[in-house]
Tab-separated table of C-alpha atoms and ligand atoms in Angstrom:
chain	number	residue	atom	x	y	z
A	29	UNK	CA	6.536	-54.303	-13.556
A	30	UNK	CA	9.866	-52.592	-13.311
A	31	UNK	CA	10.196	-49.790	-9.867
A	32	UNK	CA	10.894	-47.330	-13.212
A	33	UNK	CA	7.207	-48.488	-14.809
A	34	UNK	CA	5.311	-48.044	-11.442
A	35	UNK	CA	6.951	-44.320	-11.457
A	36	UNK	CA	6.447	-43.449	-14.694
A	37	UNK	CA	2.803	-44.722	-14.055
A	38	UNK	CA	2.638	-42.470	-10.987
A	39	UNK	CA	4.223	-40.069	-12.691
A	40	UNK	CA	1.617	-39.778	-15.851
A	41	UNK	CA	-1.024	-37.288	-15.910
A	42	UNK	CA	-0.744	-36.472	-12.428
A	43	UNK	CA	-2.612	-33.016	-12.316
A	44	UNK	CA	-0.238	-29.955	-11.976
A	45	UNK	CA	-2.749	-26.862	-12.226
A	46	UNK	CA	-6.526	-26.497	-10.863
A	47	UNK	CA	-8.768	-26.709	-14.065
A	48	UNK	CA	-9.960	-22.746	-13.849
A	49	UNK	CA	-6.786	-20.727	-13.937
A	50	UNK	CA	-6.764	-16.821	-13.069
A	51	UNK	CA	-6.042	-14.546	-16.478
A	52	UNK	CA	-3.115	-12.710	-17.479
A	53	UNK	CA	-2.950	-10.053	-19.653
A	54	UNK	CA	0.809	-9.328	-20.083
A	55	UNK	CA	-0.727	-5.819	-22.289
A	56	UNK	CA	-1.808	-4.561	-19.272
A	57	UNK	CA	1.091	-4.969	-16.913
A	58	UNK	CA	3.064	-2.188	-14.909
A	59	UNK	CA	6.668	-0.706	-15.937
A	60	UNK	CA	8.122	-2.619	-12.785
A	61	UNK	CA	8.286	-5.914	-11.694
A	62	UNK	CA	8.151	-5.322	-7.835
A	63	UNK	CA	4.325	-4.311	-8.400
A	64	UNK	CA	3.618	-7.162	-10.121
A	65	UNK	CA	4.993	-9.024	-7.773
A	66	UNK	CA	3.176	-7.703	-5.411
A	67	UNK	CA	0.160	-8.238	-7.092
A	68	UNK	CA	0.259	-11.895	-7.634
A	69	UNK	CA	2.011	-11.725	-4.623
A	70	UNK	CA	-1.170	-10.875	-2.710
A	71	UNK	CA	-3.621	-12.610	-5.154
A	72	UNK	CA	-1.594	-16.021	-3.884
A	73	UNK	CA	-2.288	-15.184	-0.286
A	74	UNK	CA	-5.950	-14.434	-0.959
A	75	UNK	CA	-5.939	-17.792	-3.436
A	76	UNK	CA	-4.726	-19.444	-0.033
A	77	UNK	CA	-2.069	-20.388	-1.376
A	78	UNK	CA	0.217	-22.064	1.800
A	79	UNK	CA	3.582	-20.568	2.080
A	80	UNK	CA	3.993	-18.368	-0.834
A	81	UNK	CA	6.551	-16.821	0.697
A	82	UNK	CA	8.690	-19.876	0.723
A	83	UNK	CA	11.141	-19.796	-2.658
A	84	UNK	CA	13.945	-21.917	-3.892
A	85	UNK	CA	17.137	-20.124	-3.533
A	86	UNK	CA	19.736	-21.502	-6.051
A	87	UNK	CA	23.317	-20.227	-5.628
A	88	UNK	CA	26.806	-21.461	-6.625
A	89	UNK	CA	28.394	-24.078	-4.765
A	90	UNK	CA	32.432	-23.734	-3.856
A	91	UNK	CA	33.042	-26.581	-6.272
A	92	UNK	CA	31.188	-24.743	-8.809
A	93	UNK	CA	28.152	-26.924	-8.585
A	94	UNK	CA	24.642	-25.524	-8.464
A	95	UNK	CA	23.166	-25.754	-5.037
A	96	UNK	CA	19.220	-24.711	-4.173
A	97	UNK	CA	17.377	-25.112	-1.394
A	98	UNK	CA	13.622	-23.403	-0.103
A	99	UNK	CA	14.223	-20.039	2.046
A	100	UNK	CA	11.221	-17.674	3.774
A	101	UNK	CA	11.119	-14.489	1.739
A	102	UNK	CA	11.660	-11.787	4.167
A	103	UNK	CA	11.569	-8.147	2.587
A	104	UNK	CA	10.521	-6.988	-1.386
A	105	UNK	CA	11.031	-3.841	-1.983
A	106	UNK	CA	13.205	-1.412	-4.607
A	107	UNK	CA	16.376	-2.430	-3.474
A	108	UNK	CA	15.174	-6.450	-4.027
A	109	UNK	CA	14.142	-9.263	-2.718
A	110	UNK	CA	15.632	-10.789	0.788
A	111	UNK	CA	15.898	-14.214	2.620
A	112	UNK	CA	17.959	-14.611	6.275
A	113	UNK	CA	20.215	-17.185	7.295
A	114	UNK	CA	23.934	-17.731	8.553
A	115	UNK	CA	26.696	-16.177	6.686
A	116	UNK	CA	28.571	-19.500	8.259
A	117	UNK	CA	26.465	-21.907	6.359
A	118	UNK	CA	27.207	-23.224	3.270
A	119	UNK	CA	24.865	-20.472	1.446
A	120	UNK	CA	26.187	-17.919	3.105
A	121	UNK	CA	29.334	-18.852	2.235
A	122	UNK	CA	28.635	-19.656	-1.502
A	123	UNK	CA	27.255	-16.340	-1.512
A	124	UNK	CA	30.075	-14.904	-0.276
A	125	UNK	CA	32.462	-16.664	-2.827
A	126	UNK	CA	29.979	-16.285	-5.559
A	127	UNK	CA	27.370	-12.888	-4.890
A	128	UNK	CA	24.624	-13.775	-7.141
A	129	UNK	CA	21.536	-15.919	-6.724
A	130	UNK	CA	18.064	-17.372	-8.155
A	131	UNK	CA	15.054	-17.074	-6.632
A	132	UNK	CA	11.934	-19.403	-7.864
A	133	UNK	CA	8.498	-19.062	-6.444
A	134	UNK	CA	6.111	-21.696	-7.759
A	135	UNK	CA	2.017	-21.466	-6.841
A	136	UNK	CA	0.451	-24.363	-8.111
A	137	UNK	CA	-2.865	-23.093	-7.385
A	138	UNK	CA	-2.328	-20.046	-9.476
A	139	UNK	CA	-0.548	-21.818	-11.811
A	140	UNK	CA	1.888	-19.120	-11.373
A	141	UNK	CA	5.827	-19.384	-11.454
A	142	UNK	CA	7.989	-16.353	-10.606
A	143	UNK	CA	12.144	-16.371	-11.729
A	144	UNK	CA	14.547	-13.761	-10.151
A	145	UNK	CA	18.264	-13.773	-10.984
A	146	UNK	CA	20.612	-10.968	-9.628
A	147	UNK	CA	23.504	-10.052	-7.301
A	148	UNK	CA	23.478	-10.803	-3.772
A	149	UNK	CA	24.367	-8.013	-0.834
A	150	UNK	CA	24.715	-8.680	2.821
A	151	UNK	CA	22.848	-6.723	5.144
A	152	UNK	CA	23.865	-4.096	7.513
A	153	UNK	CA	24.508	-4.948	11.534
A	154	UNK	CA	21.367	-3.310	12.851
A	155	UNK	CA	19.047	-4.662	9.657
A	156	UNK	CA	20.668	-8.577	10.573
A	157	UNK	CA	20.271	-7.834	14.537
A	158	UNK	CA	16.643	-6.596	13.900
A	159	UNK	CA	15.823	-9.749	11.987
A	160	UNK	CA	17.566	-12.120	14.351
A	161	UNK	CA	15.642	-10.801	17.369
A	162	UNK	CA	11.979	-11.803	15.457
A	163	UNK	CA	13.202	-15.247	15.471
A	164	UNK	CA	11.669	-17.498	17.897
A	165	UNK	CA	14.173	-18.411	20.817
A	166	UNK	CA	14.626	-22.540	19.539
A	167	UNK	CA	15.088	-21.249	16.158
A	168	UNK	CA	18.067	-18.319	17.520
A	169	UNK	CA	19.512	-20.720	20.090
A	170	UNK	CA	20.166	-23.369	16.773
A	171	UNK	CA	21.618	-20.588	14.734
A	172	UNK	CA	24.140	-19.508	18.143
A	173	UNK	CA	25.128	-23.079	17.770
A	174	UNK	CA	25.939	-22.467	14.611
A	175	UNK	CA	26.089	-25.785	13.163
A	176	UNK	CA	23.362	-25.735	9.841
A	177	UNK	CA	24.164	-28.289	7.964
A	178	UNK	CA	27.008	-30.152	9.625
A	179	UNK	CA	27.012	-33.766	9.609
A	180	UNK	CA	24.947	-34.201	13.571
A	181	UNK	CA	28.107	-36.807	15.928
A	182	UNK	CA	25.806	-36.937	19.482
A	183	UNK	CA	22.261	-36.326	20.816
A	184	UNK	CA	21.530	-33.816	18.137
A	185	UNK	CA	22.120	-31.051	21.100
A	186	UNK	CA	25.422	-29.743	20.383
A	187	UNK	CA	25.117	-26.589	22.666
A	188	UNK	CA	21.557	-26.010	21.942
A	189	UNK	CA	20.249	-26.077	25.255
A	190	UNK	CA	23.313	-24.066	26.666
A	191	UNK	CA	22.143	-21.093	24.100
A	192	UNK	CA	18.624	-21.261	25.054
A	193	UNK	CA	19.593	-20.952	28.559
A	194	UNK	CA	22.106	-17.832	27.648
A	195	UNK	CA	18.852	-16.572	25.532
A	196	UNK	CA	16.948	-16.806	28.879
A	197	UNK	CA	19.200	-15.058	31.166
A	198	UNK	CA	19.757	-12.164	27.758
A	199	UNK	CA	16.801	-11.998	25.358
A	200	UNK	CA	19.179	-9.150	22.964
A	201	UNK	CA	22.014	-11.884	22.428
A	202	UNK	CA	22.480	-11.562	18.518
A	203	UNK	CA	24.469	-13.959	16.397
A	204	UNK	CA	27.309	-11.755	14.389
A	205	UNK	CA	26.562	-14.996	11.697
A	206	UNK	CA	22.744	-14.135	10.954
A	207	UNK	CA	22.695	-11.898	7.847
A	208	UNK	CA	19.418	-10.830	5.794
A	209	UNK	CA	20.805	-11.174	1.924
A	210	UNK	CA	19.192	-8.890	-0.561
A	211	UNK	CA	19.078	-10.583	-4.248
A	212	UNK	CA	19.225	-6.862	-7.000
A	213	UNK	CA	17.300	-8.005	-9.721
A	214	UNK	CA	18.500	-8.331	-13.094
A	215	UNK	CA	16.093	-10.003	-14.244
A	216	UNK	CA	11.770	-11.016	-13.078
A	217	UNK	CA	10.151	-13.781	-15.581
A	218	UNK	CA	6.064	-14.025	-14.474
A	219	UNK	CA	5.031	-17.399	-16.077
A	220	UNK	CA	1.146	-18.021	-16.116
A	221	UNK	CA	-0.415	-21.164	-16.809
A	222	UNK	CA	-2.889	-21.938	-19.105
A	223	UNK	CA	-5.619	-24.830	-19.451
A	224	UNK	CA	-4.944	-24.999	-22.986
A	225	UNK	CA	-1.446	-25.326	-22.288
A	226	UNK	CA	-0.936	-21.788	-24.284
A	227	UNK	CA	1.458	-20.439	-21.246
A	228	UNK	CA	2.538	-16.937	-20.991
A	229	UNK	CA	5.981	-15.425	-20.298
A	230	UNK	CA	6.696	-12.309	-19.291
A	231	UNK	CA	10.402	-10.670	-18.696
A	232	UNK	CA	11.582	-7.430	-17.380
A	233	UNK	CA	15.126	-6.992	-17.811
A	234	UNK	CA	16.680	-4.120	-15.917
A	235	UNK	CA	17.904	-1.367	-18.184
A	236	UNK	CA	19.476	1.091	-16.057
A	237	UNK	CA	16.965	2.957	-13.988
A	238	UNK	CA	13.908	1.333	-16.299
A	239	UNK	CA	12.935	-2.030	-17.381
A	240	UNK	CA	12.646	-3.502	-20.344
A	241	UNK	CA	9.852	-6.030	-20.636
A	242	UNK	CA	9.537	-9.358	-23.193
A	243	UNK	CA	7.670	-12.330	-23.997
A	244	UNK	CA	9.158	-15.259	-24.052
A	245	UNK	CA	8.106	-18.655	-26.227
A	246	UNK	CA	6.424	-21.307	-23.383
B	324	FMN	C1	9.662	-23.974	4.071
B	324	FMN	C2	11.122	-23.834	4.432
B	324	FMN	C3	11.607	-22.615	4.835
B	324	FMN	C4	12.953	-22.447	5.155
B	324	FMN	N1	13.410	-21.209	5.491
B	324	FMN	C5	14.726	-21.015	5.709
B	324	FMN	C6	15.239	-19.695	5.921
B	324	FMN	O1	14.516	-18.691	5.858
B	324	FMN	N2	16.580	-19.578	6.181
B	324	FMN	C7	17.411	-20.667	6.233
B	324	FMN	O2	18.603	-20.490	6.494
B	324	FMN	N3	16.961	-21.922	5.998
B	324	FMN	C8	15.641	-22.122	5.741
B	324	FMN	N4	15.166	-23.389	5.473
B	324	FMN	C9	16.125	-24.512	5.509
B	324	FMN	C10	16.917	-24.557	4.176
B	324	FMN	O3	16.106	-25.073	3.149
B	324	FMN	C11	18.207	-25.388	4.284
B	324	FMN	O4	17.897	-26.705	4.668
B	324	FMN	C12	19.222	-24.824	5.283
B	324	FMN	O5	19.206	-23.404	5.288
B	324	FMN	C13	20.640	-25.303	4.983
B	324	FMN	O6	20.987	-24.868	3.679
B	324	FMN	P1	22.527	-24.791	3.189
B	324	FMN	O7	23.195	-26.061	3.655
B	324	FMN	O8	22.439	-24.703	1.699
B	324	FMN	O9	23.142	-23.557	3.805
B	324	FMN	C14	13.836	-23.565	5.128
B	324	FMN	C15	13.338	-24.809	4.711
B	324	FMN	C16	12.006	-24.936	4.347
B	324	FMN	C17	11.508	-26.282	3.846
């Protein structure tokens, strides 16, 4: 048997959803996405659903090349959705280049998918400082060293330990690099699953201060 056979075999049937499936009545859904979000949002935390705050970020690479990779939701609200990280890696500077994003939450146990596209703006000093400071020291002293995502030469230290110990001596130390990115949307598509394989899409579309809303074919 080829390596391709014993994937494919893997591969087959392999269950995707749970076999009862929560309902959704796209009828009775609100004028704006953020509250549905928020919704099936909290509906996934109550479902136990484990990091449903975790989303694939897709943005535009420098050699025009889609890139994606999971971020930690940070912030929903009416101005959008927003992730952290350093404006010095190669998403920040994507985003820089190229201001506009995807975000893709997928809860298997709801058999829920959630699709965001819009522009991306940076986030002021005191709004990046505040959300540095929550960090956790290892995970601020790696970010000083400002390194995500270079190739690793030596012990894998590169100045770690020297920013822990500058953390120590200065808990407020901020990194000018950390920046909380807000994604507008343009656009919110809620897809639900269903056993009989009869999905449902739902779009908003932003239409000046109101949305427009759509179904889409599964
Ligand atoms: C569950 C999970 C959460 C993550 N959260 C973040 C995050 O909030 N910010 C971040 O910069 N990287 C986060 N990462 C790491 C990124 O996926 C990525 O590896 C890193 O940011 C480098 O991406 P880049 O080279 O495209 O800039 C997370 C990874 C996982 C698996």
């Amino acid at each position: 048997m080829s390596e391709s056979e014993t994937a494919r075999d893997l591969l087959r049937n392999m269950p995707v959803f749970p076999p009862t499936l929560a309902g959704f009545d796209p009828e009775a859904t609100p004028d704006n996405p953020l509250e549905l979000f928020l919704a099936w949002l909290s509906q996934a935390v109550d479902a136990g659903v484990l990091a449903p705050h975790a989303v694939n970020l897709a943005t535009i690479g420098l050699d025009g090349m889609p890139d994606a990779r999971i971020v930690i939701l940070k912030d929903v609200g009416q101005r959008g959705f927003s992730f952290a990280s350093s404006s010095a890696s190669p998403k920040g500077r994507q985003l820089q280049d190229s201001p506009s994003a995807a975000l893709t939450f997928f809860w298997p146990a709801m058999g829920r998918q959630i699709r965001i596209r819009g522009s991306v703006s940076e986030g002021q000093t005191a709004e990046n400082a505040q959300d540095f400071r929550r960090r956790n020291p290892v995970a601020r002293a790696l970010v000083l060293a400002g390194r995500q995502s270079e190739v690793m030469m030596g012990s894998g230290d590169d100045g770690v330990q020297e920013q822990l110990a500058r953390l120590d001596a200065d808990d407020e130390i901020v990194s000018a690099d950390w920046t909380v990115f807000t994604v507008a949307a343009e656009t919110v598509e809620f897809w639900q699953a269903d056993t009989n394989r009869r999905h449902t899409r739902l779009r908003y579309s932003r239409a000046g201060r109101r949305w427009d809303k759509d179904l889409l074919w599964p």
